[in-house]
PDB file of C-alpha atoms and ligand atoms in Angstrom:
ATOM      1  CA  MET H   1     -46.281 -20.451 -83.613  1.00 46.00           C
ATOM      2  CA  SER H   2     -46.514 -24.009 -84.838  1.00 54.00           C
ATOM      3  CA  ASP H   3     -45.756 -25.693 -81.523  1.00 82.00           C
ATOM      4  CA  ARG H   4     -49.146 -24.844 -80.066  1.00 87.00           C
ATOM      5  CA  LEU H   5     -52.614 -25.758 -81.215  1.00 92.00           C
ATOM      6  CA  SER H   6     -54.899 -22.726 -81.018  1.00 94.00           C
ATOM      7  CA  VAL H   7     -58.559 -23.438 -80.554  1.00 95.00           C
ATOM      8  CA  ARG H   8     -61.623 -21.359 -79.888  1.00 96.00           C
ATOM      9  CA  TRP H   9     -64.370 -22.872 -77.792  1.00 96.00           C
ATOM     10  CA  THR H  10     -67.735 -21.189 -78.079  1.00 95.00           C
ATOM     11  CA  LEU H  11     -69.992 -22.026 -75.158  1.00 94.00           C
ATOM     12  CA  VAL H  12     -73.719 -21.949 -75.745  1.00 91.00           C
ATOM     13  CA  PRO H  13     -75.959 -22.709 -72.762  1.00 91.00           C
ATOM     14  CA  ARG H  14     -79.032 -24.719 -73.660  1.00 88.00           C
ATOM     15  CA  ASP H  15     -81.225 -23.448 -70.823  1.00 90.00           C
ATOM     16  CA  CYS H  16     -81.930 -19.866 -69.823  1.00 93.00           C
ATOM     17  CA  PRO H  17     -81.251 -18.774 -66.222  1.00 94.00           C
ATOM     18  CA  ARG H  18     -84.132 -19.498 -63.862  1.00 95.00           C
ATOM     19  CA  PRO H  19     -84.918 -17.014 -61.103  1.00 96.00           C
ATOM     20  CA  VAL H  20     -86.126 -18.496 -57.819  1.00 96.00           C
ATOM     21  CA  PHE H  21     -88.727 -16.909 -55.585  1.00 93.00           C
ATOM     22  CA  ALA H  22     -91.861 -17.701 -53.635  1.00 95.00           C
ATOM     23  CA  CYS H  23     -94.628 -19.064 -55.822  1.00 97.00           C
ATOM     24  CA  PRO H  24     -98.015 -18.012 -54.358  1.00 95.00           C
ATOM     25  CA  THR H  25     -99.651 -21.193 -55.682  1.00 96.00           C
ATOM     26  CA  CYS H  26     -97.001 -23.680 -54.555  1.00 96.00           C
ATOM     27  CA  GLY H  27     -96.455 -21.799 -51.279  1.00 93.00           C
ATOM     28  CA  GLY H  28     -92.655 -21.963 -51.315  1.00 94.00           C
ATOM     29  CA  ASP H  29     -89.573 -21.023 -53.295  1.00 96.00           C
ATOM     30  CA  ARG H  30     -89.657 -22.367 -56.843  1.00 96.00           C
ATOM     31  CA  PRO H  31     -87.592 -21.801 -59.981  1.00 96.00           C
ATOM     32  CA  PHE H  32     -89.378 -20.004 -62.811  1.00 97.00           C
ATOM     33  CA  HIS H  33     -88.487 -20.568 -66.465  1.00 96.00           C
ATOM     34  CA  GLN H  34     -89.021 -18.118 -69.266  1.00 95.00           C
ATOM     35  CA  SER H  35     -91.849 -19.104 -71.580  1.00 95.00           C
ATOM     36  CA  GLY H  36     -90.482 -17.539 -74.761  1.00 93.00           C
ATOM     37  CA  LYS H  37     -93.377 -15.086 -74.759  1.00 94.00           C
ATOM     38  CA  VAL H  38     -93.500 -11.348 -74.200  1.00 95.00           C
ATOM     39  CA  ARG H  39     -96.511  -9.148 -73.493  1.00 94.00           C
ATOM     40  CA  VAL H  40     -96.721  -5.585 -74.712  1.00 94.00           C
ATOM     41  CA  ASN H  41     -99.472  -3.272 -73.422  1.00 94.00           C
ATOM     42  CA  ALA H  42    -100.230   0.120 -74.862  1.00 91.00           C
ATOM     43  CA  ASN H  43    -101.516   2.846 -72.577  1.00 90.00           C
ATOM     44  CA  GLY H  44    -101.985   5.961 -74.634  1.00 90.00           C
ATOM     45  CA  LYS H  45     -98.534   6.915 -75.854  1.00 93.00           C
ATOM     46  CA  ARG H  46     -96.841   4.765 -73.240  1.00 95.00           C
ATOM     47  CA  LEU H  47     -95.993   1.096 -73.346  1.00 95.00           C
ATOM     48  CA  ASP H  48     -95.376  -1.685 -70.860  1.00 95.00           C
ATOM     49  CA  ALA H  49     -93.538  -4.857 -71.813  1.00 95.00           C
ATOM     50  CA  TRP H  50     -92.972  -8.033 -69.848  1.00 96.00           C
ATOM     51  CA  LEU H  51     -91.162 -11.291 -70.400  1.00 96.00           C
ATOM     52  CA  ILE H  52     -93.421 -14.110 -69.217  1.00 97.00           C
ATOM     53  CA  TYR H  53     -92.031 -16.745 -66.861  1.00 97.00           C
ATOM     54  CA  LYS H  54     -93.752 -19.844 -65.488  1.00 97.00           C
ATOM     55  CA  CYS H  55     -93.296 -21.714 -62.225  1.00 97.00           C
ATOM     56  CA  ASP H  56     -91.475 -24.995 -62.881  1.00 96.00           C
ATOM     57  CA  ASP H  57     -94.004 -26.908 -60.785  1.00 97.00           C
ATOM     58  CA  CYS H  58     -97.420 -25.336 -61.312  1.00 97.00           C
ATOM     59  CA  ASP H  59     -97.074 -23.120 -64.409  1.00 95.00           C
ATOM     60  CA  ARG H  60     -98.184 -20.004 -62.506  1.00 97.00           C
ATOM     61  CA  THR H  61     -96.949 -17.051 -64.506  1.00 97.00           C
ATOM     62  CA  TRP H  62     -94.666 -14.261 -63.408  1.00 96.00           C
ATOM     63  CA  ASN H  63     -94.374 -11.172 -65.579  1.00 95.00           C
ATOM     64  CA  ARG H  64     -90.864  -9.800 -65.534  1.00 95.00           C
ATOM     65  CA  PRO H  65     -90.945  -6.124 -66.511  1.00 94.00           C
ATOM     66  CA  ILE H  66     -88.762  -5.196 -69.470  1.00 93.00           C
ATOM     67  CA  PHE H  67     -89.933  -1.607 -69.261  1.00 92.00           C
ATOM     68  CA  GLU H  68     -92.931   0.151 -67.764  1.00 93.00           C
ATOM     69  CA  ARG H  69     -94.807   3.286 -68.815  1.00 95.00           C
ATOM     70  CA  ARG H  70     -92.214   4.076 -71.428  1.00 95.00           C
ATOM     71  CA  LEU H  71     -92.981   6.543 -74.208  1.00 95.00           C
ATOM     72  CA  ALA H  72     -93.432   4.563 -77.397  1.00 91.00           C
ATOM     73  CA  ALA H  73     -91.469   7.247 -79.241  1.00 92.00           C
ATOM     74  CA  ASP H  74     -88.444   6.585 -76.979  1.00 94.00           C
ATOM     75  CA  ILE H  75     -88.237   2.895 -77.840  1.00 93.00           C
ATOM     76  CA  PRO H  76     -85.940   2.039 -80.747  1.00 94.00           C
ATOM     77  CA  PRO H  77     -88.139   0.747 -83.595  1.00 93.00           C
ATOM     78  CA  VAL H  78     -85.987  -2.379 -83.956  1.00 94.00           C
ATOM     79  CA  GLU H  79     -86.521  -3.227 -80.279  1.00 93.00           C
ATOM     80  CA  LEU H  80     -90.246  -2.591 -80.494  1.00 92.00           C
ATOM     81  CA  ALA H  81     -90.590  -4.756 -83.603  1.00 93.00           C
ATOM     82  CA  ALA H  82     -88.628  -7.559 -81.918  1.00 94.00           C
ATOM     83  CA  LEU H  83     -90.877  -7.361 -78.855  1.00 92.00           C
ATOM     84  CA  ARG H  84     -94.097  -7.292 -80.860  1.00 91.00           C
ATOM     85  CA  SER H  85     -93.063 -10.216 -83.052  1.00 93.00           C
ATOM     86  CA  GLY H  86     -91.626 -12.196 -80.141  1.00 92.00           C
ATOM     87  CA  ASP H  87     -88.247 -12.471 -81.900  1.00 95.00           C
ATOM     88  CA  PRO H  88     -86.574 -15.549 -80.333  1.00 93.00           C
ATOM     89  CA  ALA H  89     -83.023 -14.126 -80.467  1.00 92.00           C
ATOM     90  CA  PHE H  90     -84.169 -10.927 -78.778  1.00 94.00           C
ATOM     91  CA  ILE H  91     -86.081 -12.840 -76.105  1.00 95.00           C
ATOM     92  CA  ARG H  92     -83.037 -15.035 -75.497  1.00 93.00           C
ATOM     93  CA  ARG H  93     -80.878 -11.966 -74.897  1.00 92.00           C
ATOM     94  CA  LEU H  94     -83.414 -10.654 -72.393  1.00 94.00           C
ATOM     95  CA  ALA H  95     -83.609 -14.038 -70.674  1.00 95.00           C
ATOM     96  CA  PHE H  96     -79.814 -14.137 -70.222  1.00 94.00           C
ATOM     97  CA  ASP H  97     -79.655 -10.629 -68.750  1.00 93.00           C
ATOM     98  CA  LEU H  98     -78.386 -11.751 -65.336  1.00 90.00           C
ATOM     99  CA  ALA H  99     -77.995  -8.205 -64.025  1.00 91.00           C
ATOM    100  CA  ALA H 100     -81.686  -7.523 -64.660  1.00 92.00           C
ATOM    101  CA  LEU H 101     -82.693 -10.823 -63.036  1.00 93.00           C
ATOM    102  CA  ARG H 102     -80.552 -10.138 -59.978  1.00 93.00           C
ATOM    103  CA  ARG H 103     -82.517  -6.961 -59.349  1.00 92.00           C
ATOM    104  CA  LYS H 104     -85.552  -9.238 -58.837  1.00 91.00           C
ATOM    105  CA  THR H 105     -84.080 -12.087 -56.825  1.00 92.00           C
ATOM    106  CA  PRO H 106     -80.713 -13.059 -55.339  1.00 92.00           C
ATOM    107  CA  THR H 107     -81.202 -16.704 -56.322  1.00 94.00           C
ATOM    108  CA  ILE H 108     -80.778 -17.668 -59.950  1.00 94.00           C
ATOM    109  CA  ILE H 109     -80.266 -21.196 -61.231  1.00 93.00           C
ATOM    110  CA  GLN H 110     -77.888 -21.481 -64.153  1.00 89.00           C
ATOM    111  CA  SER H 111     -77.745 -24.800 -65.933  1.00 84.00           C
ATOM    112  CA  ASP H 112     -74.483 -26.669 -66.492  1.00 84.00           C
ATOM    113  CA  ASP H 113     -75.879 -27.907 -69.783  1.00 88.00           C
ATOM    114  CA  VAL H 114     -73.644 -26.241 -72.334  1.00 91.00           C
ATOM    115  CA  THR H 115     -72.939 -26.955 -75.988  1.00 91.00           C
ATOM    116  CA  VAL H 116     -69.274 -26.390 -76.853  1.00 94.00           C
ATOM    117  CA  GLU H 117     -68.466 -25.533 -80.460  1.00 93.00           C
ATOM    118  CA  LYS H 118     -64.760 -26.048 -81.144  1.00 94.00           C
ATOM    119  CA  ALA H 119     -62.807 -24.433 -83.941  1.00 93.00           C
ATOM    120  CA  VAL H 120     -59.113 -24.859 -84.683  1.00 91.00           C
ATOM    121  CA  ILE H 121     -57.710 -21.427 -85.469  1.00 92.00           C
ATOM    122  CA  GLY H 122     -54.011 -22.210 -85.719  1.00 88.00           C
ATOM    123  CA  GLY H 123     -51.257 -24.764 -85.222  1.00 85.00           C
ATOM    124  CA  THR H 124     -51.548 -28.508 -85.679  1.00 78.00           C
ATOM    125  CA  THR H 125     -52.373 -31.525 -83.566  1.00 71.00           C
ATOM    126  CA  ALA H 126     -48.643 -32.373 -83.720  1.00 78.00           C
ATOM    127  CA  SER H 127     -48.161 -29.570 -81.176  1.00 83.00           C
ATOM    128  CA  VAL H 128     -46.902 -29.861 -77.625  1.00 88.00           C
ATOM    129  CA  GLY H 129     -49.304 -27.324 -76.191  1.00 93.00           C
ATOM    130  CA  ILE H 130     -52.747 -25.800 -76.534  1.00 95.00           C
ATOM    131  CA  ASP H 131     -54.080 -22.273 -76.420  1.00 95.00           C
ATOM    132  CA  ILE H 132     -57.794 -22.243 -75.698  1.00 96.00           C
ATOM    133  CA  MET H 133     -59.765 -19.065 -76.238  1.00 96.00           C
ATOM    134  CA  LEU H 134     -63.223 -19.028 -74.708  1.00 97.00           C
ATOM    135  CA  ALA H 135     -66.116 -17.248 -76.374  1.00 96.00           C
ATOM    136  CA  LEU H 136     -69.321 -16.845 -74.360  1.00 95.00           C
ATOM    137  CA  PRO H 137     -72.147 -15.055 -76.138  1.00 92.00           C
ATOM    138  CA  TYR H 138     -74.255 -15.760 -73.018  1.00 91.00           C
ATOM    139  CA  PRO H 139     -73.207 -16.362 -69.411  1.00 89.00           C
ATOM    140  CA  VAL H 140     -72.947 -20.003 -68.286  1.00 91.00           C
ATOM    141  CA  GLY H 141     -73.133 -21.524 -64.815  1.00 88.00           C
ATOM    142  CA  LEU H 142     -70.614 -24.356 -64.902  1.00 91.00           C
ATOM    143  CA  ARG H 143     -67.120 -24.086 -63.410  1.00 93.00           C
ATOM    144  CA  LEU H 144     -64.103 -23.698 -65.643  1.00 95.00           C
ATOM    145  CA  ASP H 145     -62.332 -26.769 -64.190  1.00 95.00           C
ATOM    146  CA  ARG H 146     -65.363 -28.926 -65.022  1.00 94.00           C
ATOM    147  CA  LEU H 147     -65.551 -27.531 -68.547  1.00 95.00           C
ATOM    148  CA  LEU H 148     -61.853 -28.259 -69.164  1.00 96.00           C
ATOM    149  CA  ALA H 149     -62.108 -31.738 -67.640  1.00 95.00           C
ATOM    150  CA  VAL H 150     -65.093 -32.780 -69.751  1.00 93.00           C
ATOM    151  CA  GLU H 151     -63.887 -31.247 -72.987  1.00 94.00           C
ATOM    152  CA  LEU H 152     -60.293 -32.491 -72.665  1.00 95.00           C
ATOM    153  CA  GLY H 153     -61.364 -35.962 -71.504  1.00 93.00           C
ATOM    154  CA  LEU H 154     -59.587 -35.689 -68.136  1.00 95.00           C
ATOM    155  CA  ALA H 155     -60.541 -36.072 -64.489  1.00 95.00           C
ATOM    156  CA  ARG H 156     -61.053 -32.799 -62.670  1.00 95.00           C
ATOM    157  CA  SER H 157     -58.251 -33.751 -60.282  1.00 96.00           C
ATOM    158  CA  ARG H 158     -55.927 -33.941 -63.276  1.00 96.00           C
ATOM    159  CA  ILE H 159     -56.888 -30.414 -64.308  1.00 96.00           C
ATOM    160  CA  ILE H 160     -56.027 -29.190 -60.811  1.00 95.00           C
ATOM    161  CA  ALA H 161     -52.729 -31.119 -60.886  1.00 96.00           C
ATOM    162  CA  LEU H 162     -51.792 -29.596 -64.258  1.00 96.00           C
ATOM    163  CA  ALA H 163     -52.520 -26.142 -62.860  1.00 95.00           C
ATOM    164  CA  ASP H 164     -50.512 -26.851 -59.689  1.00 94.00           C
ATOM    165  CA  ALA H 165     -47.582 -27.986 -61.855  1.00 95.00           C
ATOM    166  CA  GLY H 166     -47.729 -24.744 -63.837  1.00 94.00           C
ATOM    167  CA  ARG H 167     -48.663 -26.606 -67.025  1.00 96.00           C
ATOM    168  CA  LEU H 168     -52.132 -25.088 -67.129  1.00 96.00           C
ATOM    169  CA  VAL H 169     -52.253 -21.322 -66.952  1.00 95.00           C
ATOM    170  CA  VAL H 170     -55.616 -19.579 -66.960  1.00 94.00           C
ATOM    171  CA  ARG H 171     -55.957 -15.876 -67.466  1.00 87.00           C
ATOM    172  CA  ASP H 172     -57.432 -14.245 -64.363  1.00 81.00           C
ATOM    173  CA  GLY H 173     -55.423 -16.834 -62.366  1.00 72.00           C
ATOM    174  CA  GLY H 174     -56.157 -17.495 -58.698  1.00 74.00           C
ATOM    175  CA  ASN H 175     -59.566 -19.101 -58.284  1.00 89.00           C
ATOM    176  CA  ALA H 176     -60.499 -18.817 -61.953  1.00 93.00           C
ATOM    177  CA  LEU H 177     -60.786 -22.607 -62.274  1.00 95.00           C
ATOM    178  CA  LYS H 178     -63.472 -22.679 -59.604  1.00 94.00           C
ATOM    179  CA  ARG H 179     -65.529 -19.960 -61.242  1.00 93.00           C
ATOM    180  CA  PRO H 180     -67.594 -19.915 -64.426  1.00 92.00           C
ATOM    181  CA  PRO H 181     -65.557 -19.071 -67.523  1.00 94.00           C
ATOM    182  CA  ARG H 182     -65.756 -15.573 -68.955  1.00 93.00           C
ATOM    183  CA  ASP H 183     -65.956 -14.292 -72.490  1.00 95.00           C
ATOM    184  CA  GLY H 184     -62.477 -13.724 -73.908  1.00 95.00           C
ATOM    185  CA  GLN H 185     -60.758 -15.777 -71.205  1.00 96.00           C
ATOM    186  CA  THR H 186     -57.791 -17.895 -72.276  1.00 96.00           C
ATOM    187  CA  ALA H 187     -56.266 -21.117 -70.995  1.00 96.00           C
ATOM    188  CA  ARG H 188     -52.802 -22.285 -71.997  1.00 96.00           C
ATOM    189  CA  LEU H 189     -51.669 -25.887 -71.638  1.00 95.00           C
ATOM    190  CA  ASP H 190     -48.083 -27.084 -71.852  1.00 95.00           C
ATOM    191  CA  LEU H 191     -48.049 -30.824 -72.569  1.00 93.00           C
ATOM    192  CA  ASP H 192     -44.427 -31.351 -73.578  1.00 91.00           C
ATOM    193  CA  GLY H 193     -43.263 -34.762 -72.355  1.00 91.00           C
ATOM    194  CA  ILE H 194     -46.692 -35.807 -71.066  1.00 91.00           C
ATOM    195  CA  GLY H 195     -47.657 -39.370 -72.005  1.00 91.00           C
ATOM    196  CA  ASP H 196     -51.246 -38.693 -73.063  1.00 92.00           C
ATOM    197  CA  GLY H 197     -50.527 -35.210 -74.386  1.00 91.00           C
ATOM    198  CA  ARG H 198     -51.507 -36.168 -77.926  1.00 89.00           C
ATOM    199  CA  ALA H 199     -54.920 -37.435 -76.794  1.00 91.00           C
ATOM    200  CA  ILE H 200     -55.506 -34.217 -74.845  1.00 93.00           C
ATOM    201  CA  ILE H 201     -54.571 -32.098 -77.854  1.00 91.00           C
ATOM    202  CA  ASP H 202     -56.859 -34.159 -80.077  1.00 89.00           C
ATOM    203  CA  ALA H 203     -59.747 -33.669 -77.638  1.00 92.00           C
ATOM    204  CA  ALA H 204     -59.178 -29.906 -77.531  1.00 92.00           C
ATOM    205  CA  GLY H 205     -59.905 -29.560 -81.226  1.00 88.00           C
ATOM    206  CA  ARG H 206     -62.503 -32.274 -81.596  1.00 82.00           C
ATOM    207  CA  PRO H 207     -66.209 -31.413 -81.680  1.00 67.00           C
ATOM    208  CA  ALA H 208     -67.605 -31.360 -78.174  1.00 53.00           C
ATOM    209  CA  ASN H 209     -67.912 -34.738 -76.459  1.00 48.00           C
ATOM    210  CA  LEU H 210     -70.864 -33.633 -74.377  1.00 48.00           C
ATOM    211  CA  ALA H 211     -72.908 -32.332 -77.243  1.00 42.00           C
ATOM    212  CA  ALA H 212     -71.908 -34.657 -80.050  1.00 40.00           C
ATOM    213  CA  ASP H 213     -75.418 -36.100 -80.162  1.00 39.00           C
ATOM    214  CA  THR H 214     -77.196 -32.746 -80.307  1.00 37.00           C
ATOM    215  CA  THR H 215     -75.386 -30.792 -83.004  1.00 36.00           C
ATOM    216  CA  PRO H 216     -77.873 -29.987 -85.758  1.00 33.00           C
ATOM    217  CA  ARG H 217     -75.644 -31.697 -88.341  1.00 31.00           C
ATOM    218  CA  ILE H 218     -75.915 -35.037 -86.563  1.00 32.00           C
ATOM    219  CA  ALA H 219     -79.355 -34.863 -84.986  1.00 30.00           C
ATOM    220  CA  SER H 220     -81.533 -33.070 -87.507  1.00 33.00           C
ATOM    221  CA  ASP H 221     -84.661 -33.828 -85.488  1.00 36.00           C
ATOM    222  CA  ASP H 222     -83.381 -31.842 -82.500  1.00 36.00           C
ATOM    223  CA  PRO H 223     -85.844 -28.963 -82.042  1.00 35.00           C
TER     224      PRO H 223
HETATM  225 ZN1   ZN L   1     -95.753 -22.841 -58.460  1.00 57.45          ZN
END
């Protein structure tokens, strides 16, 4: 369909989730951040592995078990190699495993700091509507209404008004705007006859406003 611009937004959180619990050194609840390091201990034929976290305030470490007393022979060689070499992509997947973190603490801080990579996958900017497909390789903490507001260059109240008018339809409906977006979720905007519709459509396909200064292409010194 040529009357709608189809875009895919890929959301990449910059910070890993931070579990909160009592730090024995600080003497109160503190967020802990993952250090990027894993520890693997051999005990005969069995292995223990931990992901190392540090208290935000005092650097006290917390070892989050990845597995304990597991037979080395039962661990897929690829996983073991990734653990032993401290493979960053593997560690990042572990660090974003919210289900595993929730077994340790009910309180987890998820950053709103998200890089949005936009790709036009169909239609043109001469359209009167937008289909947004959301891709989330990792979970993010920010609300969908805030994401749409920032990335479309609109006030959050405008997002709500568009939804109330039936011009913004989000899959999963109901309270979806107040919740974090989900992988595969779609949002459809009908902007026919709206004064600033063209600007909104342009923003939908333009590289992320928020992260324009941190894309590797622009800021090559970004670590
Ligand atoms: Zn501490």
